[in-house]
Amino acid sequence: MRTDVTIEEQLPTTDRAADADVSVVPFWRRVPRPLPFSRYSGVYGLVLVIAYFTITLPGVFFSEVTLTTALASVAITGVLAIGVMIPFAAGLFDLSFASVAGFSMVMMIWLSVQTTYPEVVLAAVAIAVATAVGAMNGLLVAYVKLQSFVVTLAMSSVVLGLAEYLTKGAQIYGLFTQEFKNLGRGGIGPVPYLVIVLAVLAFVAWVWLEHTPAGRKTLAVGSNPVASRLAGIHVARVQFLALVASGAIAGLAGVLLASQVGIASTVTGPGYLFPTIAAVFLGATQVRGRVNVGGTVIALLLIGAGIKGLQLSGAEPWVTHTFNGTILLIAIAAGTWRTRRASVGH
Amino acid sequence: MPGDHVVSGDAVRSTAALRVSGVSKSFNGTTVLHDVDLEVPPGTVHALVGHNGSGKSTLIKVLAGYHRPDHAVDGHVFGEVFRLGDHTSADEVGLRFVHQDLGLVDALSAVDNLALGAGYLTRGRTVIDWRRSTERTWEVIRSLGFDFDVHRPVGELGAAQRAGVAIARALQDWSGKRAVIVLDEPTAAMPSKEAQTLFRAVRRLREQGLGVVYVTHHLNEVHDLADEVTVLRGGRVVATRPAAELSHDDLVDLILGGAASTPAAALPSAPSSTSPVNDGVVLEAKDLTTVGLSGFNLTLRVGEVVGIAGVDGSGRGSVIPAMAGVIPRAGSLTVGGAEVAPGEPRHAIKAGLGPVPADRLRTAVVPDLDVTANLSIASLGSFRRFGLVDAQAERRDAVDWLSRLTVDLGKANDPILTLSGGNQQKVIVGRWLRRQPKVIALDEPTQGVDVGARGHIYALLRDATRSGSGVLMASTDSEELAAECDRVVVVAHGRIVGELAGDQLTVQAIDSLALSAKK
């Protein structure tokens, strides 16, 4: 290398590289091929599920009402899934989100009974408290360096207790305006407001995760925290903010729950734990082979359509849980199989 | 079991603890061991020394049964025959090994670690007899001259104590004296105080009549510890002599092949005036002190490529991690004139350092991101537009850089792990070059990198020095340092022992300094 051959002499120049610009294709022009099954099995599954129930339940399943209620039923799961996706992307667990959402809901309803402030204020308080819980998680995980699995599991119990303290074990009926109740139950034409909220949130999350420096850094930290640190990323801050965001979005989900259900009960929130995690895990096997918004939405639609179809077919309530669990098992088995094949070479 | 067990009382006394002869081994037609003989009398410590590539580690692996020798050869341990290349056979006659990484489970205690090898002592058939298991462990540990709590997780023990546990595990079921233990660079990552503790244990083994084969890079240990020494060079035994007969310089000559005649003292530190550089200092380390390294001073100027040489355990491997902020450090470090706070790599990076770590897979690549994102991860700010990453600009830049790095443009959106090791390393180097760093600091820059990519990485680095960077590279590959650097700082026993530049900068001179420096 002491010879004086420069890079310029050996290699294509920058100008030549500019010629290769043909490979720079904007993302909106890169889709048209048929979706590969390995990465879009959920889409094919969804088509199959819809086709099956459309045939077995003629005129019932494939109707505006059914599709609308099916969507609405997964909207809050969806909001929670978008929220919890963020710490998952950063390589962290958040098992507290369902309890936090429940706490936020209970607080919203409790405040509506105890105070006379407008609902906007109550919602702000509920979301702020949920965000603070997320910050506490973040502090303990990112800066005190405790394991996220244990921290958030413990926090979920702490928060569940606080919710029970507010309800005193009873059910509280919220005193809300009709406008607020409409948020959870009404919609624009056939489209429920909750679905609109979810769509907006999913879009924002997608832009954030895939197209902002912060989202990219979050994915990097989740993939290899040691290498991320050595690339100059403030790993602790990324982890902290991921858990804060998850807390805030869980708080928002709680407000939506308060609007939809209207009755404060401590069992409501925790019931969302499993379906949400199932959606995120299932989503991570779709589209990209890691946590991503598109995959999560596909997973939600699949779960929503499947459960709605089963319910309309007259299946008993327990089937929902079994369905969720089975779907998740199939998803992770397929995902693992795919990774194993990919690591052999593709 | 192969062979006969011919053991008579006389034979034990007169025969060697370990005897192998005529061991040859080749890989793909390249012979790495030529007809090697090794004989270790009972109750002696036999040092085995040689430079990288001398065949030392291959010999150990043949003894341990990882590799089969080219021709079937029998070895003898206290007169008992074993077949070389057969792990079980070697183990059964009492040839035992403690490898460099020790192979301990850090979370478990010494009692547990010993039981992992030999099984727990039980009451009845199922219940662990903790009292007896503990006693057994304690006895072995004490017989080696150690005194520590055998119930503590071994991860909390000192380096010498951990080595002691590994030795105890290797020898626990060998109650008699007729065993041979091979210690493979046990002090490579050990502070000298700890090493003294370990030496005491090794001497105990010798007193008990065992044969000890002691592999080391540190020549002073040969004199401290060994009765005899065998020097390997180019896969051949070039000398087997009593250790006392060989001076430090004799050993260095034997290891390097006689050509290295200049002892350390005669090598003046080359002043940087001989280097073709500007005055612009881009990095200055003053009194840098960290794990296994103390009082490290270095000044790097724009346009310079400076190497850091040293054997494993010399402190060489700590220099760049300390500068990058991966490991704690004391002392001052300035990059581009700005003082760098220790503790987090981002401080050094912000000041203009580009660290390329040695362990590429674990500490450099981000496997879930594609090649483009791996390239841009340290400079996302430069693609920011309206708060977003401008995907078009990022791709254009990636195409530009991938062609400069000669990485297939078609791979731009593939997972980084689908690239070859050499191309991955080029991407990691490119990650920093595209930031135009003041200093690019590489640890083992071409480990696991093919020859073609190597040449290319060197050219890229040289090119970076022309556009305002300084390059620092720590490496165990002396040829690489001699060929690519303007000057080389040699580290041994945690300190700088010399600096080489100009005509004095040769492979031999680097190795000679790295090996001969005394404590």
PDB file of C-alpha atoms in Angstrom, chain A residues 1-8 10-14 16-18 20-21 23-28 30 145 207-208 210-214 216-217 219-224 226-235 289-290 346, chain B residues 324-326 343-346 349 355 357 361-369 373 376-378 380 384 387-389 392 394-396 399-400 403-404 406 409 418 431-432 456 458-460 462-463 466 482-486 505:
ATOM      1  CA  MET A   1       0.000   0.000   0.000  1.00  0.00           C
ATOM      2  CA  ARG A   2       3.042   2.180   0.066  1.00  0.00           C
ATOM      3  CA  THR A   3       2.710   2.207  -3.667  1.00  0.00           C
ATOM      4  CA  ASP A   4       0.899   5.249  -4.798  1.00  0.00           C
ATOM      5  CA  VAL A   5      -2.094   3.735  -6.473  1.00  0.00           C
ATOM      6  CA  THR A   6      -5.051   5.804  -5.462  1.00  0.00           C
ATOM      7  CA  ILE A   7      -8.592   4.737  -5.101  1.00  0.00           C
ATOM      8  CA  GLU A   8      -9.544   6.928  -8.033  1.00  0.00           C
ATOM      9  CA  GLN A  10      -8.620   1.602  -9.181  1.00  0.00           C
ATOM     10  CA  LEU A  11     -12.271   2.191  -8.864  1.00  0.00           C
ATOM     11  CA  PRO A  12     -15.327   3.577 -10.501  1.00  0.00           C
ATOM     12  CA  THR A  13     -15.640   7.224  -9.760  1.00  0.00           C
ATOM     13  CA  THR A  14     -18.531   8.988  -8.176  1.00  0.00           C
ATOM     14  CA  ARG A  16     -19.872   6.398 -12.682  1.00  0.00           C
ATOM     15  CA  ALA A  17     -21.786   5.561  -9.548  1.00  0.00           C
ATOM     16  CA  ALA A  18     -24.355   8.159 -10.515  1.00  0.00           C
ATOM     17  CA  ALA A  20     -25.975   3.265 -11.541  1.00  0.00           C
ATOM     18  CA  ASP A  21     -28.827   5.422 -10.286  1.00  0.00           C
ATOM     19  CA  SER A  23     -31.154   0.954  -9.057  1.00  0.00           C
ATOM     20  CA  VAL A  24     -32.542   3.857  -7.053  1.00  0.00           C
ATOM     21  CA  VAL A  25     -36.199   3.138  -7.508  1.00  0.00           C
ATOM     22  CA  PRO A  26     -38.716   4.902  -5.323  1.00  0.00           C
ATOM     23  CA  PHE A  27     -40.495   2.511  -3.015  1.00  0.00           C
ATOM     24  CA  TRP A  28     -43.937   3.128  -4.524  1.00  0.00           C
ATOM     25  CA  ARG A  30     -41.221  -1.460  -6.390  1.00  0.00           C
ATOM     26  CA  LYS A 145     -30.259  -1.797  33.480  1.00  0.00           C
ATOM     27  CA  VAL A 207     -43.373   6.544   8.875  1.00  0.00           C
ATOM     28  CA  TRP A 208     -41.585   6.751  12.186  1.00  0.00           C
ATOM     29  CA  GLU A 210     -39.195   2.947   8.563  1.00  0.00           C
ATOM     30  CA  HIS A 211     -38.473   6.518   7.552  1.00  0.00           C
ATOM     31  CA  THR A 212     -37.064   8.507  10.440  1.00  0.00           C
ATOM     32  CA  PRO A 213     -33.588   8.426  11.970  1.00  0.00           C
ATOM     33  CA  ALA A 214     -35.127   7.627  15.354  1.00  0.00           C
ATOM     34  CA  ARG A 216     -33.928   3.337  12.203  1.00  0.00           C
ATOM     35  CA  LYS A 217     -31.901   3.683  15.385  1.00  0.00           C
ATOM     36  CA  LEU A 219     -34.421  -1.080  14.897  1.00  0.00           C
ATOM     37  CA  ALA A 220     -30.636  -1.057  15.074  1.00  0.00           C
ATOM     38  CA  VAL A 221     -30.673  -1.191  18.880  1.00  0.00           C
ATOM     39  CA  GLY A 222     -33.173  -4.052  18.754  1.00  0.00           C
ATOM     40  CA  SER A 223     -31.031  -5.963  16.290  1.00  0.00           C
ATOM     41  CA  ASN A 224     -27.607  -5.493  17.881  1.00  0.00           C
ATOM     42  CA  VAL A 226     -23.519  -3.565  21.113  1.00  0.00           C
ATOM     43  CA  ALA A 227     -22.907  -2.655  17.490  1.00  0.00           C
ATOM     44  CA  SER A 228     -25.405   0.205  17.764  1.00  0.00           C
ATOM     45  CA  ARG A 229     -23.510   1.655  20.701  1.00  0.00           C
ATOM     46  CA  LEU A 230     -20.303   1.411  18.691  1.00  0.00           C
ATOM     47  CA  ALA A 231     -22.015   3.201  15.818  1.00  0.00           C
ATOM     48  CA  GLY A 232     -22.558   6.153  18.139  1.00  0.00           C
ATOM     49  CA  ILE A 233     -26.206   5.540  19.016  1.00  0.00           C
ATOM     50  CA  HIS A 234     -27.378   6.585  22.459  1.00  0.00           C
ATOM     51  CA  VAL A 235     -28.710   3.111  23.249  1.00  0.00           C
ATOM     52  CA  GLY A 289     -38.892 -10.889   9.106  1.00  0.00           C
ATOM     53  CA  ARG A 290     -38.842  -8.445  11.992  1.00  0.00           C
ATOM     54  CA  HIS A 346     -31.284 -17.828  -0.080  1.00  0.00           C
TER      55      HIS A 346
ATOM     56  CA  ALA B 324     -13.612   4.245  21.587  1.00  0.00           C
ATOM     57  CA  GLY B 325     -15.117   4.259  25.074  1.00  0.00           C
ATOM     58  CA  VAL B 326     -16.151   0.617  25.037  1.00  0.00           C
ATOM     59  CA  GLY B 343     -17.677   5.910  29.034  1.00  0.00           C
ATOM     60  CA  GLU B 344     -19.697   5.957  25.833  1.00  0.00           C
ATOM     61  CA  PRO B 345     -18.526   5.470  22.244  1.00  0.00           C
ATOM     62  CA  ARG B 346     -20.772   8.281  21.031  1.00  0.00           C
ATOM     63  CA  ILE B 349     -17.516   9.369  17.596  1.00  0.00           C
ATOM     64  CA  PRO B 355     -14.049   2.773  15.544  1.00  0.00           C
ATOM     65  CA  PRO B 357     -13.990  -3.204  16.300  1.00  0.00           C
ATOM     66  CA  LEU B 361     -20.150 -10.112  13.891  1.00  0.00           C
ATOM     67  CA  ARG B 362     -20.881  -9.297  17.507  1.00  0.00           C
ATOM     68  CA  THR B 363     -19.961  -5.638  17.697  1.00  0.00           C
ATOM     69  CA  ALA B 364     -20.127  -4.081  14.241  1.00  0.00           C
ATOM     70  CA  VAL B 365     -22.805  -5.443  11.931  1.00  0.00           C
ATOM     71  CA  VAL B 366     -26.494  -4.827  12.587  1.00  0.00           C
ATOM     72  CA  PRO B 367     -27.962  -8.052  11.181  1.00  0.00           C
ATOM     73  CA  ASP B 368     -31.598  -6.946  10.819  1.00  0.00           C
ATOM     74  CA  LEU B 369     -30.667  -3.939   8.709  1.00  0.00           C
ATOM     75  CA  ALA B 373     -28.728   0.911   6.378  1.00  0.00           C
ATOM     76  CA  SER B 376     -25.607   4.855   6.868  1.00  0.00           C
ATOM     77  CA  ILE B 377     -26.359   4.005  10.502  1.00  0.00           C
ATOM     78  CA  ALA B 378     -23.633   6.275  11.887  1.00  0.00           C
ATOM     79  CA  LEU B 380     -28.348   9.281   9.532  1.00  0.00           C
ATOM     80  CA  ARG B 384     -32.443  14.000   7.296  1.00  0.00           C
ATOM     81  CA  GLY B 387     -37.356  14.937   9.990  1.00  0.00           C
ATOM     82  CA  LEU B 388     -37.342  11.865   7.779  1.00  0.00           C
ATOM     83  CA  VAL B 389     -34.541   9.814   6.300  1.00  0.00           C
ATOM     84  CA  GLN B 392     -33.480   8.514  -2.305  1.00  0.00           C
ATOM     85  CA  GLU B 394     -29.560   7.482   1.192  1.00  0.00           C
ATOM     86  CA  ARG B 395     -29.717   5.032  -1.721  1.00  0.00           C
ATOM     87  CA  ARG B 396     -27.743   7.296  -3.993  1.00  0.00           C
ATOM     88  CA  VAL B 399     -24.590   3.196  -4.477  1.00  0.00           C
ATOM     89  CA  ASP B 400     -21.755   5.696  -4.527  1.00  0.00           C
ATOM     90  CA  SER B 403     -18.942   1.165  -5.795  1.00  0.00           C
ATOM     91  CA  ARG B 404     -16.033   2.833  -4.064  1.00  0.00           C
ATOM     92  CA  THR B 406     -16.252  -2.508  -4.660  1.00  0.00           C
ATOM     93  CA  LEU B 409     -24.420  -2.796  -6.030  1.00  0.00           C
ATOM     94  CA  THR B 418     -25.356 -12.298   3.020  1.00  0.00           C
ATOM     95  CA  ARG B 431     -19.634   3.407   7.491  1.00  0.00           C
ATOM     96  CA  TRP B 432     -16.926   5.610   8.994  1.00  0.00           C
ATOM     97  CA  HIS B 456      -8.704  -2.893  -0.988  1.00  0.00           C
ATOM     98  CA  TYR B 458      -5.628  -0.774   2.874  1.00  0.00           C
ATOM     99  CA  ALA B 459      -6.060   1.327  -0.253  1.00  0.00           C
ATOM    100  CA  LEU B 460      -9.220   2.887   1.146  1.00  0.00           C
ATOM    101  CA  ARG B 462      -4.474   5.228   2.581  1.00  0.00           C
ATOM    102  CA  ASP B 463      -6.862   7.250   0.514  1.00  0.00           C
ATOM    103  CA  ARG B 466      -4.981  11.953   1.910  1.00  0.00           C
ATOM    104  CA  ALA B 482       5.066  -3.543   8.604  1.00  0.00           C
ATOM    105  CA  ALA B 483       3.601  -3.203   5.138  1.00  0.00           C
ATOM    106  CA  GLU B 484       0.837  -0.698   5.738  1.00  0.00           C
ATOM    107  CA  CYS B 485       1.956   1.607   8.529  1.00  0.00           C
ATOM    108  CA  ASP B 486       4.184   4.664   8.596  1.00  0.00           C
ATOM    109  CA  LEU B 505      10.037  -1.014  10.500  1.00  0.00           C
TER     110      LEU B 505
END
